[in-house]
PDB file of C-alpha atoms and ligand atoms in Angstrom:
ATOM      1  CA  UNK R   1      17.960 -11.519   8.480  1.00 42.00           C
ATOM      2  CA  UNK R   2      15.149 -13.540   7.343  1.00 48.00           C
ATOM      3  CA  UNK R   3      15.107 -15.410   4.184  1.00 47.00           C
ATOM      4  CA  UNK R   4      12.513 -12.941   2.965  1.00 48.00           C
ATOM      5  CA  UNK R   5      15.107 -10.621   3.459  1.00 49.00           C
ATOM      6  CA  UNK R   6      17.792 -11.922   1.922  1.00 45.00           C
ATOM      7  CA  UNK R   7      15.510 -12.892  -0.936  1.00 47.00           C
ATOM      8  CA  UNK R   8      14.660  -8.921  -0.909  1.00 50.00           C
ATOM      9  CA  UNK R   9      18.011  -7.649  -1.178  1.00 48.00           C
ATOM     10  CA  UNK R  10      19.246 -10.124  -3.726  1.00 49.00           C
ATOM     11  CA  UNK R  11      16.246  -8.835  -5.929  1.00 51.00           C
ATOM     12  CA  UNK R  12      17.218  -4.675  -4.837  1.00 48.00           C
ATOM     13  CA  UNK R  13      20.627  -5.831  -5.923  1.00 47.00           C
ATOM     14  CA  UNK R  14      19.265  -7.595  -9.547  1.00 48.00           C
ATOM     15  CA  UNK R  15      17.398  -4.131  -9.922  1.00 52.00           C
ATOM     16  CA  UNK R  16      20.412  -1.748  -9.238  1.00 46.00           C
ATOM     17  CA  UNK R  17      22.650  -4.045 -11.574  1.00 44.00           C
ATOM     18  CA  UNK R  18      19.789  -3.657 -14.292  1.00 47.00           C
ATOM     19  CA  UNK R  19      18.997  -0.348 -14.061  1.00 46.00           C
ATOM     20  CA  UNK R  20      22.675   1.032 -13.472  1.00 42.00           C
ATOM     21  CA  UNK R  21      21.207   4.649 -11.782  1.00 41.00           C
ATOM     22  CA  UNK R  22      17.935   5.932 -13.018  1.00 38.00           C
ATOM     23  CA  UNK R  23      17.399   5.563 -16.967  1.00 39.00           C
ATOM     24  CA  UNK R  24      13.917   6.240 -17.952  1.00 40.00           C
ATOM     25  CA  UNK R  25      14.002   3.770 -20.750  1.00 37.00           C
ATOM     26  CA  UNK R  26      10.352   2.185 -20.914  1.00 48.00           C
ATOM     27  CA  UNK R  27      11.936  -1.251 -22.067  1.00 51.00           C
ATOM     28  CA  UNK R  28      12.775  -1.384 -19.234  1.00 50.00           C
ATOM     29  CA  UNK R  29       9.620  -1.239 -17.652  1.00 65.00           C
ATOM     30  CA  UNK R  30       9.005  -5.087 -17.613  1.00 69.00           C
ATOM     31  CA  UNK R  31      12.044  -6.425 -16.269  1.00 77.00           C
ATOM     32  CA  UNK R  32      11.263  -4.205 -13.336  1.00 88.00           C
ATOM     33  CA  UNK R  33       7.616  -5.560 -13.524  1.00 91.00           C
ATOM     34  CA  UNK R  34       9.052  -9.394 -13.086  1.00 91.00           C
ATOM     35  CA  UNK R  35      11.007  -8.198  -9.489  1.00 94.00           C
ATOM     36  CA  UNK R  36       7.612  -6.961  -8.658  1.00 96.00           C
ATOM     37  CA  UNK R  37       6.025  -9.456  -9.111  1.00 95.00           C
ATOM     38  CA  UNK R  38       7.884 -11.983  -7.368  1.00 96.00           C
ATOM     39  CA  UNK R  39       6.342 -10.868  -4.372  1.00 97.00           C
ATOM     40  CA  UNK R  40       2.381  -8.584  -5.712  1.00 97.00           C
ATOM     41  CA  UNK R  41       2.297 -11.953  -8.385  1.00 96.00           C
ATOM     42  CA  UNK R  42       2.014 -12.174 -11.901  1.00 92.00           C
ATOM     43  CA  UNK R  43      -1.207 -10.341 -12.229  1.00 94.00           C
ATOM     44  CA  UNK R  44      -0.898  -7.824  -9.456  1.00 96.00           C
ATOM     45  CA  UNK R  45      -2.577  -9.974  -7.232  1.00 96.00           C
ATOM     46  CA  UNK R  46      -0.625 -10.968  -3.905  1.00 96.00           C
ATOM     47  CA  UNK R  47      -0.663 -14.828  -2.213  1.00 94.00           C
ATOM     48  CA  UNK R  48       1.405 -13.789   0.765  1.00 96.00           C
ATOM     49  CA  UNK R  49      -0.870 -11.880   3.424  1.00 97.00           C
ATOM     50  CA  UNK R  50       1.729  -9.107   4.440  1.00 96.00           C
ATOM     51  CA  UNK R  51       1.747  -8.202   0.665  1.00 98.00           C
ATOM     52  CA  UNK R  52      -0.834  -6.141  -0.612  1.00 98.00           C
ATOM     53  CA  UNK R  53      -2.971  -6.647  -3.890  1.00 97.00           C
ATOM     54  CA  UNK R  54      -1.965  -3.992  -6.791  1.00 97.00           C
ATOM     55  CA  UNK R  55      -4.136  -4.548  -9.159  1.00 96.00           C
ATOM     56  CA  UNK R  56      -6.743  -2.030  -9.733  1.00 94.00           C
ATOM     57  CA  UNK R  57      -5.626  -0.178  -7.361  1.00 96.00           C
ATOM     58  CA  UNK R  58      -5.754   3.560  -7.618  1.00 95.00           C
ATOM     59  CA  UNK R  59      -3.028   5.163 -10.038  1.00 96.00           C
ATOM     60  CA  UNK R  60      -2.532   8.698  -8.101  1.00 95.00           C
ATOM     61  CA  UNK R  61      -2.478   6.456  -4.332  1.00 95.00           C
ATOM     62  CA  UNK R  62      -0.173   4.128  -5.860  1.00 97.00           C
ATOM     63  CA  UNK R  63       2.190   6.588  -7.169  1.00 95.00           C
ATOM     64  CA  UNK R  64       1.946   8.262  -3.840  1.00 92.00           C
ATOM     65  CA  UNK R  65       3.139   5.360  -1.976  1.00 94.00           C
ATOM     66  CA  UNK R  66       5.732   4.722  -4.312  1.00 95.00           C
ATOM     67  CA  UNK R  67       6.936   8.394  -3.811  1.00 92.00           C
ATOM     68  CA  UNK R  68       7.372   7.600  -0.158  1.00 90.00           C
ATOM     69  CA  UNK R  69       8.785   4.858  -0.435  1.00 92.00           C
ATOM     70  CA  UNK R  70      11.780   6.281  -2.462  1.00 91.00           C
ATOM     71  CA  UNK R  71      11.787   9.354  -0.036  1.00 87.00           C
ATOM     72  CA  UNK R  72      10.400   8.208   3.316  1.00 77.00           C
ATOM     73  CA  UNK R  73      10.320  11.468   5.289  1.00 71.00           C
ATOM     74  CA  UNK R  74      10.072  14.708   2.932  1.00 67.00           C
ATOM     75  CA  UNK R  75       7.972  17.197   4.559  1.00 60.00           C
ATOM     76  CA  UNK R  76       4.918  19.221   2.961  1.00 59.00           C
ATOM     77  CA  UNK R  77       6.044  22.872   1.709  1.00 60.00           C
ATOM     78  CA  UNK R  78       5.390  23.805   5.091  1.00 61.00           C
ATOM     79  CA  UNK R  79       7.709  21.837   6.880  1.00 59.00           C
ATOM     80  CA  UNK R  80       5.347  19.984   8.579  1.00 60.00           C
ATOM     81  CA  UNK R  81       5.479  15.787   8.243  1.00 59.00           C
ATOM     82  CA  UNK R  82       1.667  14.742   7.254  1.00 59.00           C
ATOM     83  CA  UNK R  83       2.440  11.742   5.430  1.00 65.00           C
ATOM     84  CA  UNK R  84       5.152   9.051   5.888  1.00 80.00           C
ATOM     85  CA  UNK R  85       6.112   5.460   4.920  1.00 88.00           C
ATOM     86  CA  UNK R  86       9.008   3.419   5.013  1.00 87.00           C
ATOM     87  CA  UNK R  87       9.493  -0.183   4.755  1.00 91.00           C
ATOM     88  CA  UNK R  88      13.147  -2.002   4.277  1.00 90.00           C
ATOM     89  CA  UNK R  89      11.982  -3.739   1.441  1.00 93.00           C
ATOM     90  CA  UNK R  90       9.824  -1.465  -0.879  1.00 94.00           C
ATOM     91  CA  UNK R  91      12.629   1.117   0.423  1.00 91.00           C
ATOM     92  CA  UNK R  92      14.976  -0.704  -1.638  1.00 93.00           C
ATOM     93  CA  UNK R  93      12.852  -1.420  -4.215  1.00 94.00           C
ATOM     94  CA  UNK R  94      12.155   2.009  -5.231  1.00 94.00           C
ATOM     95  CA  UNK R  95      15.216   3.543  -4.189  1.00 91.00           C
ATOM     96  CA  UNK R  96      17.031   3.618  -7.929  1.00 91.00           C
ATOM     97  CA  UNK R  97      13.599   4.573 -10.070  1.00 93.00           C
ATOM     98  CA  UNK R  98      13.166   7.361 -11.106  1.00 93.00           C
ATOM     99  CA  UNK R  99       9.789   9.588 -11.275  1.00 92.00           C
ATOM    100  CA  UNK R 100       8.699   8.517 -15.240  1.00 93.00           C
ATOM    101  CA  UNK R 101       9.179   5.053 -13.789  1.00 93.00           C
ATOM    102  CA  UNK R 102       6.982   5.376 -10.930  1.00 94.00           C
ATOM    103  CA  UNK R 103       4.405   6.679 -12.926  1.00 94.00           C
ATOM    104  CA  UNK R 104       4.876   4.016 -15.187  1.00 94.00           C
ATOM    105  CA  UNK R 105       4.364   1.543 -12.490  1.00 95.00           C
ATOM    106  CA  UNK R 106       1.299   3.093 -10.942  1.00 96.00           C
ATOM    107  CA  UNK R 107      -0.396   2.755 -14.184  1.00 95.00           C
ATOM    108  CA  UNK R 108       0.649  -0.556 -15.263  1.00 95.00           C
ATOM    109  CA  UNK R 109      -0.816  -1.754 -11.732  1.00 95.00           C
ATOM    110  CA  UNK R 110      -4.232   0.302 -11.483  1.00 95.00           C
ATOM    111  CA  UNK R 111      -4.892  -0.850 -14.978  1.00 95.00           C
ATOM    112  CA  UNK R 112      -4.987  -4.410 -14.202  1.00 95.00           C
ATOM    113  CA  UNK R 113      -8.046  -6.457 -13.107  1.00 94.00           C
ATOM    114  CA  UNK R 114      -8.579  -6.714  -9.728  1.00 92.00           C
ATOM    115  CA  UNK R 115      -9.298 -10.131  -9.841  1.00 83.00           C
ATOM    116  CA  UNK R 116     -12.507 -12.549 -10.069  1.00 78.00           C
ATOM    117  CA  UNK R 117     -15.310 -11.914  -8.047  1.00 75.00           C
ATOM    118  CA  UNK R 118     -14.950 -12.901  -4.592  1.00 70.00           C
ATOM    119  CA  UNK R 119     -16.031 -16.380  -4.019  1.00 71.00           C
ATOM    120  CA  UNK R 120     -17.509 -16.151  -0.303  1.00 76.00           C
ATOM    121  CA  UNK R 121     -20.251 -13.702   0.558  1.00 88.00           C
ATOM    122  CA  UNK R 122     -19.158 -10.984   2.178  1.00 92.00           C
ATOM    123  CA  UNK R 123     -18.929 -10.122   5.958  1.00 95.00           C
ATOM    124  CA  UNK R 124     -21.877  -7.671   7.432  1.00 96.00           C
ATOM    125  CA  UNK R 125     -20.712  -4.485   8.248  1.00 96.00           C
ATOM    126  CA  UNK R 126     -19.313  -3.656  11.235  1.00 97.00           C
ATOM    127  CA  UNK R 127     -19.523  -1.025  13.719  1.00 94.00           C
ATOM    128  CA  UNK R 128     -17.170   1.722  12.661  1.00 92.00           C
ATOM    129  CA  UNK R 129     -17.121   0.619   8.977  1.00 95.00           C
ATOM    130  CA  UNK R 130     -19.485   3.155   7.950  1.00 93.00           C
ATOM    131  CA  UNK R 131     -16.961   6.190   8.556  1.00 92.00           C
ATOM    132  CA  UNK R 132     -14.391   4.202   6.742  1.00 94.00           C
ATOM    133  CA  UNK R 133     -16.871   3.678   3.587  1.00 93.00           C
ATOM    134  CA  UNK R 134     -16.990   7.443   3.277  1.00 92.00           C
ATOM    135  CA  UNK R 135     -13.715   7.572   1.393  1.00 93.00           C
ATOM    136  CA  UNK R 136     -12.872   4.530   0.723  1.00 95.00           C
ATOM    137  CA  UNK R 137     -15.510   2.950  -0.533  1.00 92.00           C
ATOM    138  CA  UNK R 138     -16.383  -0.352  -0.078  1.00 89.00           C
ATOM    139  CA  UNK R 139     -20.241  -1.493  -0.189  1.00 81.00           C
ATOM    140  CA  UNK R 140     -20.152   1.905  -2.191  1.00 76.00           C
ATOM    141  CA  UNK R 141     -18.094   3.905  -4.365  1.00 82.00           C
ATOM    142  CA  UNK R 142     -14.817   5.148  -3.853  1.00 84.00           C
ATOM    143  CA  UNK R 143     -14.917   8.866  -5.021  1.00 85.00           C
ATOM    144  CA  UNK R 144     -11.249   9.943  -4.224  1.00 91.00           C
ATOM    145  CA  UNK R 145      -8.216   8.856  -6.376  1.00 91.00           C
ATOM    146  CA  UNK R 146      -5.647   9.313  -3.907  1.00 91.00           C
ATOM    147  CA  UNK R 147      -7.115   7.001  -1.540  1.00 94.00           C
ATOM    148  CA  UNK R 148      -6.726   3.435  -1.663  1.00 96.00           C
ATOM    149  CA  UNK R 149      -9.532   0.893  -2.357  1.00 95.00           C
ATOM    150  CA  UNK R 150      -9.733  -1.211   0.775  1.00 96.00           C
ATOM    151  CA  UNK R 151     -12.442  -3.708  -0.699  1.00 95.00           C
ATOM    152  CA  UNK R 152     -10.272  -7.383  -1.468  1.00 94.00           C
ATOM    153  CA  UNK R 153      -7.827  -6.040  -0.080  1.00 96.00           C
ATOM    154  CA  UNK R 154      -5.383  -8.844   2.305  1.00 96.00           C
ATOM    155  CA  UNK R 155      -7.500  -8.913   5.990  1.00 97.00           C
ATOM    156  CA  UNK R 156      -3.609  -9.061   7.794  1.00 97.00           C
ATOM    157  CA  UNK R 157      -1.901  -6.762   5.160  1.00 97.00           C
ATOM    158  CA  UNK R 158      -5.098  -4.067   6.367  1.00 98.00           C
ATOM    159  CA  UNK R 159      -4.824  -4.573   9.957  1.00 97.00           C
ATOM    160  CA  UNK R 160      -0.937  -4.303   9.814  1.00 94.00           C
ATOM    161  CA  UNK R 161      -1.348  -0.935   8.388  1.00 95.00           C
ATOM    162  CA  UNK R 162      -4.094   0.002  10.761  1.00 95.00           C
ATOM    163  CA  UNK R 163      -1.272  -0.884  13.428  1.00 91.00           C
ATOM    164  CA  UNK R 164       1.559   0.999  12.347  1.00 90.00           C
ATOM    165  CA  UNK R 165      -1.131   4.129  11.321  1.00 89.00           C
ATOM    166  CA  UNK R 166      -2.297   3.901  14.990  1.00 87.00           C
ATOM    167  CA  UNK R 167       1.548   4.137  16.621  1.00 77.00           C
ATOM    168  CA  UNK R 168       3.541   5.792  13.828  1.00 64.00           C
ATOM    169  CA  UNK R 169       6.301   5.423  15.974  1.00 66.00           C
ATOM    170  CA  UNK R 170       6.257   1.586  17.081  1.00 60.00           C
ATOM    171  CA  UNK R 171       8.134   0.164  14.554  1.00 57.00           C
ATOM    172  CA  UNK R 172      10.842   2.418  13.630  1.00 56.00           C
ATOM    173  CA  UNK R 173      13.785   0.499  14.672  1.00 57.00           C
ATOM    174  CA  UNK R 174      12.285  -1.956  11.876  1.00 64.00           C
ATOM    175  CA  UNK R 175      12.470   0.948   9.468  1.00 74.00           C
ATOM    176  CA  UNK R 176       9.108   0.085   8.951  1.00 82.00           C
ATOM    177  CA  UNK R 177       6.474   2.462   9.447  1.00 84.00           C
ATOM    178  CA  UNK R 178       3.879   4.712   8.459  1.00 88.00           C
ATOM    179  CA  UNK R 179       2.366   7.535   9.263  1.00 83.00           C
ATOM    180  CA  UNK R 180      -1.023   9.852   8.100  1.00 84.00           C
ATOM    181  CA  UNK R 181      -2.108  11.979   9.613  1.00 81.00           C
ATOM    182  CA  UNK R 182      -6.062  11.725   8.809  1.00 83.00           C
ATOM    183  CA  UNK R 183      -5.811   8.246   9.446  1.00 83.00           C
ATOM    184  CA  UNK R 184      -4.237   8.573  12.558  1.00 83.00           C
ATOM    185  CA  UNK R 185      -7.468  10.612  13.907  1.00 87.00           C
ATOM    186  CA  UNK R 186      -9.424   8.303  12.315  1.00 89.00           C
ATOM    187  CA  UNK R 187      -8.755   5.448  14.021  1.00 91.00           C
ATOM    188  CA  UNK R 188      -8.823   7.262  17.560  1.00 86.00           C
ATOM    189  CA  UNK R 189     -11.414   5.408  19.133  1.00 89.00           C
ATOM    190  CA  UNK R 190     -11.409   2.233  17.487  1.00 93.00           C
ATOM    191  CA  UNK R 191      -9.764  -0.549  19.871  1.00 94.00           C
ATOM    192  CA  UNK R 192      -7.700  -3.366  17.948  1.00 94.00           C
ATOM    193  CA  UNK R 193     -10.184  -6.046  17.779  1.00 97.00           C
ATOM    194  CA  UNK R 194     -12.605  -3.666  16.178  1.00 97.00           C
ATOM    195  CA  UNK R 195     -10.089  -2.957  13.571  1.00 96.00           C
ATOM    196  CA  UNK R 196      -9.416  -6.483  12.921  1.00 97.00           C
ATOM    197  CA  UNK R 197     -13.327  -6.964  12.595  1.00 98.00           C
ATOM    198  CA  UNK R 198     -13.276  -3.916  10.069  1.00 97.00           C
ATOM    199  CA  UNK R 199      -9.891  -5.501   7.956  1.00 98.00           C
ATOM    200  CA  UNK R 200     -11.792  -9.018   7.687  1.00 97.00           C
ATOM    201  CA  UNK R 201     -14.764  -6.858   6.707  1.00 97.00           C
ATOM    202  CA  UNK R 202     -13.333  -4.868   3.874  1.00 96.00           C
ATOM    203  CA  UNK R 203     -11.388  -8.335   2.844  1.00 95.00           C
ATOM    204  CA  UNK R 204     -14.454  -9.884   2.243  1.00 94.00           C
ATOM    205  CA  UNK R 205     -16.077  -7.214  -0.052  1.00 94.00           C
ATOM    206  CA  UNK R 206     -15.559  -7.611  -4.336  1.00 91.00           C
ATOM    207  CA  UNK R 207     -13.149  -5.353  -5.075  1.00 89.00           C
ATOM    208  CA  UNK R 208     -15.507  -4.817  -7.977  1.00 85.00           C
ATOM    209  CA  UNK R 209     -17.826  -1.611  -6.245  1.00 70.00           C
ATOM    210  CA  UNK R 210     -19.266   0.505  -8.214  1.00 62.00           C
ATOM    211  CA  UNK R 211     -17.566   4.054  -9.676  1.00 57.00           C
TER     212      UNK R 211
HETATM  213  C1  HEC V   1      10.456  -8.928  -1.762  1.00 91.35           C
HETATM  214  C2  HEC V   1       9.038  -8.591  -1.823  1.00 91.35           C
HETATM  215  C3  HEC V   1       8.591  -7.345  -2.589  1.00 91.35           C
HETATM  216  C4  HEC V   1       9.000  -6.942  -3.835  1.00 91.35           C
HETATM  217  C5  HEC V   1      10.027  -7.595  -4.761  1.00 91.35           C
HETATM  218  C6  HEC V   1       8.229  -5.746  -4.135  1.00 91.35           C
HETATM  219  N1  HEC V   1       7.370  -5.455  -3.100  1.00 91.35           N
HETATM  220 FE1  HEC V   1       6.021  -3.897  -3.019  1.00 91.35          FE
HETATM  221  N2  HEC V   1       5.531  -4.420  -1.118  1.00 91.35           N
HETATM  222  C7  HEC V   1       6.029  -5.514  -0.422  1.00 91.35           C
HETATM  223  C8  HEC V   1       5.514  -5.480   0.940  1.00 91.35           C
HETATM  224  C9  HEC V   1       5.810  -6.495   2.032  1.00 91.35           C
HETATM  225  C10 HEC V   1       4.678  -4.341   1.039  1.00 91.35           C
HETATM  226  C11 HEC V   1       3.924  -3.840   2.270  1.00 91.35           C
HETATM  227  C12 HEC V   1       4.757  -2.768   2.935  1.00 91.35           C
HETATM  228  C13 HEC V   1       4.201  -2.261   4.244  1.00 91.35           C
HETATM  229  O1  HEC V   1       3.736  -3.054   5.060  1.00 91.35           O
HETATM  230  O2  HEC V   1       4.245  -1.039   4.442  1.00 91.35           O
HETATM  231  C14 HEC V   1       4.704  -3.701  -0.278  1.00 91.35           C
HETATM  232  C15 HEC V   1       3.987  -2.546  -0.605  1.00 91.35           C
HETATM  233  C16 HEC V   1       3.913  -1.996  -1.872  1.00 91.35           C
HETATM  234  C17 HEC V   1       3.048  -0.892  -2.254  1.00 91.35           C
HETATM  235  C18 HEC V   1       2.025  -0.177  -1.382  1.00 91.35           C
HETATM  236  C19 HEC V   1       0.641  -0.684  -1.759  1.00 91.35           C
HETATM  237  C20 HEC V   1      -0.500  -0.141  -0.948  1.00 91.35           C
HETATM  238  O3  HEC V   1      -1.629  -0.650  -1.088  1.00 91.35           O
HETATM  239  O4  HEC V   1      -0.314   0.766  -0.147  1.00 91.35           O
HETATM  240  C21 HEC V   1       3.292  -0.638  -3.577  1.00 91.35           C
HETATM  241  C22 HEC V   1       2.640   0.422  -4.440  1.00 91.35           C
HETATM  242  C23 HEC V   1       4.297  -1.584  -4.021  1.00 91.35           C
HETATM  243  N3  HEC V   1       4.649  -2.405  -2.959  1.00 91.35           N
HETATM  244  C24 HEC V   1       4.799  -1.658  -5.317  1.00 91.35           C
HETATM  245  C25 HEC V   1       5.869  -2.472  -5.701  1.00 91.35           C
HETATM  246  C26 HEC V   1       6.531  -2.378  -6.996  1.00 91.35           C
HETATM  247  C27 HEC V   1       6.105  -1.435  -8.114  1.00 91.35           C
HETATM  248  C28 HEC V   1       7.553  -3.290  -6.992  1.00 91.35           C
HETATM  249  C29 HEC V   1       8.611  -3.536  -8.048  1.00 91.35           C
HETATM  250  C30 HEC V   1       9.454  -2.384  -8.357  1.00 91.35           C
HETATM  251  C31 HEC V   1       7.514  -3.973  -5.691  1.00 91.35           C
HETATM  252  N4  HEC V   1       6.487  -3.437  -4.943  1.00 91.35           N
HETATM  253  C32 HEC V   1       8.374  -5.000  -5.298  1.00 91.35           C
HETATM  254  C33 HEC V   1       6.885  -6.467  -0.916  1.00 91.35           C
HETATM  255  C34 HEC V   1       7.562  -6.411  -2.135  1.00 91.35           C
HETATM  256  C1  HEC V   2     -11.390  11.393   5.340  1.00 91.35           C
HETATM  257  C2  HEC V   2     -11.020  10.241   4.534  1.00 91.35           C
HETATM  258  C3  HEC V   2     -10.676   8.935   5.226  1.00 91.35           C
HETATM  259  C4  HEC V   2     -11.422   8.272   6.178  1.00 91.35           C
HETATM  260  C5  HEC V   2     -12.773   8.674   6.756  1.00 91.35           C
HETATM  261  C6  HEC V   2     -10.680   7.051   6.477  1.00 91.35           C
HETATM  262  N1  HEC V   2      -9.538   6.984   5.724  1.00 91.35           N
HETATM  263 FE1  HEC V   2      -8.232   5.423   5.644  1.00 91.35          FE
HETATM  264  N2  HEC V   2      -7.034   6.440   4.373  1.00 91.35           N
HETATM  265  C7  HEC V   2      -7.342   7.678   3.845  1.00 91.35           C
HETATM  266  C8  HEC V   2      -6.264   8.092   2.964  1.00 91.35           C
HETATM  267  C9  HEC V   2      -6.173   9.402   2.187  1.00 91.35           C
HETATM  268  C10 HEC V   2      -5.301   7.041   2.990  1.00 91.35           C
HETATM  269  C11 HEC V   2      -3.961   6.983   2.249  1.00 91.35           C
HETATM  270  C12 HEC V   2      -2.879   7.386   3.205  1.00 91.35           C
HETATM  271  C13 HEC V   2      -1.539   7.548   2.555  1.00 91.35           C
HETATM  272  O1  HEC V   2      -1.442   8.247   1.550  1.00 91.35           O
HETATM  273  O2  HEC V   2      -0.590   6.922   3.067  1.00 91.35           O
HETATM  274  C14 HEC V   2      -5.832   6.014   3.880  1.00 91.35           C
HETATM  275  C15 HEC V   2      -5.197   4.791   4.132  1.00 91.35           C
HETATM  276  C16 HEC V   2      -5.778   3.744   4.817  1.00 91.35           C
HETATM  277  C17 HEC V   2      -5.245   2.396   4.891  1.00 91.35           C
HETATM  278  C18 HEC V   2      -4.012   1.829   4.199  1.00 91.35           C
HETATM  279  C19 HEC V   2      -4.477   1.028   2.984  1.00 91.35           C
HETATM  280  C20 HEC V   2      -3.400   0.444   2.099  1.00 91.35           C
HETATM  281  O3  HEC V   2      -3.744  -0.040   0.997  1.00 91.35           O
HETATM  282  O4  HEC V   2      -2.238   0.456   2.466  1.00 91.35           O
HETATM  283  C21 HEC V   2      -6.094   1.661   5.677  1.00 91.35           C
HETATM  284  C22 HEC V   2      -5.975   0.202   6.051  1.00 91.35           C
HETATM  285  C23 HEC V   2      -7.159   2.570   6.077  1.00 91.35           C
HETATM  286  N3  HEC V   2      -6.938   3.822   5.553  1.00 91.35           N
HETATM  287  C24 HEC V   2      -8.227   2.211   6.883  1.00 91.35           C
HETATM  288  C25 HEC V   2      -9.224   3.074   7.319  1.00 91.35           C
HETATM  289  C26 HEC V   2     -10.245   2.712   8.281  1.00 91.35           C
HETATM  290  C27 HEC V   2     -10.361   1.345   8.946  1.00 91.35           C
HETATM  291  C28 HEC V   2     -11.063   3.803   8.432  1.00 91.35           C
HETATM  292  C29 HEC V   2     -12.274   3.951   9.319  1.00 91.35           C
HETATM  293  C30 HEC V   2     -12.052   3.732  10.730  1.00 91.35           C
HETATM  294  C31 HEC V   2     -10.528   4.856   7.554  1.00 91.35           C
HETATM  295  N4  HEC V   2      -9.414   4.386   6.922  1.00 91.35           N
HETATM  296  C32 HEC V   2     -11.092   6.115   7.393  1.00 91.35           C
HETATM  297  C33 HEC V   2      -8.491   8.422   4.058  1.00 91.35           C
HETATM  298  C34 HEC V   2      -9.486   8.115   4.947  1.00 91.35           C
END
């Protein structure tokens, strides 16, 4: 166990003692909000590169991610698995909240300011972007709300998920995975130093693009 670890389980222990089982009492709300934000920061914006930014972030993605998180695995009506994601820590995090609280959560964070404008100029585009820009935006608008803005966004935090997206299946002894299916397709011919070319890329962009 690494201290991050430990760190992370102290803080999924502080929550369970707190919480006591799933109460949707919105006082509660903020004392949730300070676990978060030992690690997404104050204002939802992240200083560890693993971590992602949650500030401004989509409401319906966020919720979505939260969702798996609490239930890493459930399967469409269909029984078919399109969309996975587990992670020890946000695993633990979520596992004693219930829905209202998610919700709550998802709209606390997409509310917030994603930040100042970036201070460096941004990266030209590289080859492969473009696709990318379709839905999630970037040097254009974002039109869907279940997909996340990648624009600011942490350049190792990206390329991490771009890993795990690419072999669902690598890390799984970690617990930590993730899988989607559109993504996975996506990212089919795309070798890794093109994708870390493409996370530095959307990095770089304001997070501010237009609606
Ligand atoms: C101990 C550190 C830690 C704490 C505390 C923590 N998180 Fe996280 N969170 C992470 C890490 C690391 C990831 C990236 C997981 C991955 O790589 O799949 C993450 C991912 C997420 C994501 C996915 C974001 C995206 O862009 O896909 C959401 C949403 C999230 N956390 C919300 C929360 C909320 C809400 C709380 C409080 C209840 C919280 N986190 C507490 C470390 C933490
Ligand atoms: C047809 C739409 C579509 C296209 C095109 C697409 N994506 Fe995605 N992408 C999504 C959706 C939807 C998700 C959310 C997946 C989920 O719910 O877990 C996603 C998730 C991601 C994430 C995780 C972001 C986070 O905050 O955790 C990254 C990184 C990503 N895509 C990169 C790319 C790259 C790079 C390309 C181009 C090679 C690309 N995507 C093309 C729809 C798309």
């Amino acid at each position: 166990m690494t201290r991050f670890h430990i760190c992370a389980a102290a803080a999924g222990l502080f929550l369970a003692a707190t919480l006591g089982g799933r109460p949707a009492l919105s006082q509660e709300t903020p004392v949730v909000i300070e676990i978060c934000a030992q690690c997404h920061g104050e204002a939802g914006i992240s200083t560890a590169p693993l971590t992602p930014n949650l500030a401004g972030q989509r409401q319906k993605y966020l919720l979505k991610q939260l969702r798996s998180f609490r239930d890493p695995g459930r399967e469409s009506a269909d029984g078919e698995l399109l969309s996975d994601r587990s992670h020890p820590i946000m695993n633990a995090m979520t596992e004693r909240l219930n829905d209202a609280e998610l919700f709550r959560l998802a709209k606390y964070y997409s509310k917030l300011s994603c930040g100042p404008e970036a201070s460096v100029k941004p990266l030209p585009m590289p080859e492969g972007a473009d696709k990318c820009e379709v839905c999630h935006g970037g040097s254009r608008s974002n039109p869907f709300t279940d997909t996340p803005v990648l624009a600011g966004q942490k350049a190792d935090y990206l390329l991490r998920q771009l890993d795990l997206m690419r072999k669902p299946e690598r890390d799984l002894a970690e617990r930590n995975k993730r899988r989607h299916r559109l993504s996975e397709i996506m990212l089919d011919d795309l070798d890794r130093d093109q994708l870390k070319e493409i996370s530095a890329y959307f990095a770089s962009l304001s997070c501010h693009i237009p609606e």
